[in-house]
XYZ file of C-alpha atoms in Angstrom:
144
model
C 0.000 0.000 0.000
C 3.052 2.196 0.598
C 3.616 2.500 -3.066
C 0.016 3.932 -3.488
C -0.140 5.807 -0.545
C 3.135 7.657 -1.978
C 1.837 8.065 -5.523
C -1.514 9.521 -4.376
C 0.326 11.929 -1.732
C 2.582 13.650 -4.895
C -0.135 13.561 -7.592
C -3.129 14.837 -5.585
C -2.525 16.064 -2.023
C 0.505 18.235 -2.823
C -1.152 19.884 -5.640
C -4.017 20.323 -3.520
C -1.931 21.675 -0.560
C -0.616 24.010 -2.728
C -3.755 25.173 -4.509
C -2.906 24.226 -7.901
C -5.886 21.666 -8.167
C -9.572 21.510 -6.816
C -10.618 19.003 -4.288
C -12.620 17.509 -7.041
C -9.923 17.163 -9.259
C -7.556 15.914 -6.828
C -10.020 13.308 -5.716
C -10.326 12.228 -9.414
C -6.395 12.058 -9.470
C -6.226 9.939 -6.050
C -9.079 7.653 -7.623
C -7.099 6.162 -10.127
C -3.769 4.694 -8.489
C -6.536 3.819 -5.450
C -9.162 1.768 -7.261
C -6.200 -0.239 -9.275
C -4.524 -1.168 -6.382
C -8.591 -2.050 -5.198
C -9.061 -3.704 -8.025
C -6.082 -5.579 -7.799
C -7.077 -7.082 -4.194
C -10.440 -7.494 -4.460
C -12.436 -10.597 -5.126
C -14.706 -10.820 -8.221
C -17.099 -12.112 -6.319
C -17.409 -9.802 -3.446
C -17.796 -7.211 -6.501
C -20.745 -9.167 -8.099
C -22.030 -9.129 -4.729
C -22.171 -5.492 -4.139
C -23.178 -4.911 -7.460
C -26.196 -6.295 -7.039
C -26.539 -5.130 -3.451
C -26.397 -1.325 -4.754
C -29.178 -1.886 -8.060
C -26.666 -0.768 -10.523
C -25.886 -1.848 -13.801
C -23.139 -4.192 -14.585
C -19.604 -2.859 -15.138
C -18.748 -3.875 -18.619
C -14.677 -3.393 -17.567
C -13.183 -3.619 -14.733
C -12.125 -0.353 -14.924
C -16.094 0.857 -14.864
C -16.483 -0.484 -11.082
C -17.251 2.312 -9.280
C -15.599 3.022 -5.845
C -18.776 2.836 -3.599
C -18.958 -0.578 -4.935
C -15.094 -1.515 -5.224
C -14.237 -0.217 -1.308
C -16.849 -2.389 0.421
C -15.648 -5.322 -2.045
C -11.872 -5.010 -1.297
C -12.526 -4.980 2.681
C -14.507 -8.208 2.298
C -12.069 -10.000 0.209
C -9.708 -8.871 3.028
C -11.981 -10.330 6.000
C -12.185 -13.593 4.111
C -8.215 -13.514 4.036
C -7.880 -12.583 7.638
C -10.742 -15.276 8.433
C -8.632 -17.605 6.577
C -5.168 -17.111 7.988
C -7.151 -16.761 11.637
C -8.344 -20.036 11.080
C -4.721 -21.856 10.059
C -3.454 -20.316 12.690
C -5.836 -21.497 14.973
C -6.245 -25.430 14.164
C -2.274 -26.274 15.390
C -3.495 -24.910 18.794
C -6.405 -26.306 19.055
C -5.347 -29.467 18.335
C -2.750 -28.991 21.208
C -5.796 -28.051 23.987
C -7.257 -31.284 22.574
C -4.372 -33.347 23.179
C -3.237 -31.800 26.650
C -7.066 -32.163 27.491
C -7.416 -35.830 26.863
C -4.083 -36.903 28.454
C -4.933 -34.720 31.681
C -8.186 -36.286 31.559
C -7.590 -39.789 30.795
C -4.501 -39.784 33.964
C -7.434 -38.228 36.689
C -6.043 -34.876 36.940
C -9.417 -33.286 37.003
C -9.141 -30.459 38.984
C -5.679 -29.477 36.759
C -6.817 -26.576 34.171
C -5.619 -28.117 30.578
C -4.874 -24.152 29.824
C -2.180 -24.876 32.820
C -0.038 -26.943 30.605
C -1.077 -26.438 27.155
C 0.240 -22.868 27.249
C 3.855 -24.199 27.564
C 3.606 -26.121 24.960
C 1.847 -23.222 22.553
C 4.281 -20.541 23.328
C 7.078 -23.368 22.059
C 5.133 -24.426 19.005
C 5.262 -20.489 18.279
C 8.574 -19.928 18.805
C 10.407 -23.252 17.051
C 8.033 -22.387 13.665
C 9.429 -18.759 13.842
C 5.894 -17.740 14.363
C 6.357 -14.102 13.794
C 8.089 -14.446 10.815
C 5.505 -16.568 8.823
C 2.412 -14.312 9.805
C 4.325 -11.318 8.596
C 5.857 -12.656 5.995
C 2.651 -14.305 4.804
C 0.726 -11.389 4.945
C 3.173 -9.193 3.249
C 3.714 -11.426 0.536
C -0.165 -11.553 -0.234
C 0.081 -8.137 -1.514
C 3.220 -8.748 -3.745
């Protein structure tokens, strides 16, 4: 986003800073770089979808998406992606609870909270798969 937060900066909001351009016409500049980069991100079908939401014709190019329908799309592709990743990241440590649950269980330590030793072993799954690294990385690379 850096890229396109830098292009719209020098061809709309300096010129607008600086009086040399209308609001209107620096909105129309910012528009362009923006709803590529939207464009770019967003699912098809979360476009369809508020396409039809909205009652409006069609787009017969991509480039004939409007915003109001292209910055609603482009967050919900984003939520499905952050859904997504939430989820991956979730199943390794659920999996762990279920484990640690079952042994805990299945030697009588009933009154031991699962959560008690589970957490150990979470914070080490983290750490050895350089957990930091991969959801950075991962999300960083979706935009490139």
């Amino acid at each position: 986003m850096q890229p396109i937060a830098t292009q719209v900066y020098q061809q709309s909001w300096q010129p607008l800073e600086q009086g040399q351009v209308t609001a209107t016409e620096a909105w129309d500049r910012a528009s362009v770089p923006l709803k590529t980069f939207l464009l770019r991100f967003a699912r098809e079908k979360d476009i369809q979808l508020f396409v039809q939401l909205s009652h409006a014709k069609a787009p017969a190019t991509p480039a004939d998406v409007e915003m109001i329908t292209l910055m609603p799309a482009y967050v919900l592709s984003e939520l499905k992606a952050a859904f997504q990743i939430g989820a991956v990241l979730f199943l390794p440590f659920l999996i762990i609870d279920l484990v640690v649950a079952s042994v805990t269980l299945s030697v009588g330590m009933v009154q031991l909270p699962p959560v008690m030793i589970s957490a150990p072993f979470k914070i080490l799954l983290f750490v050895l798969v350089d957990g930091w690294n991969l959801v950075i990385g991962s999300l960083v690379r979706s935009f490139y």
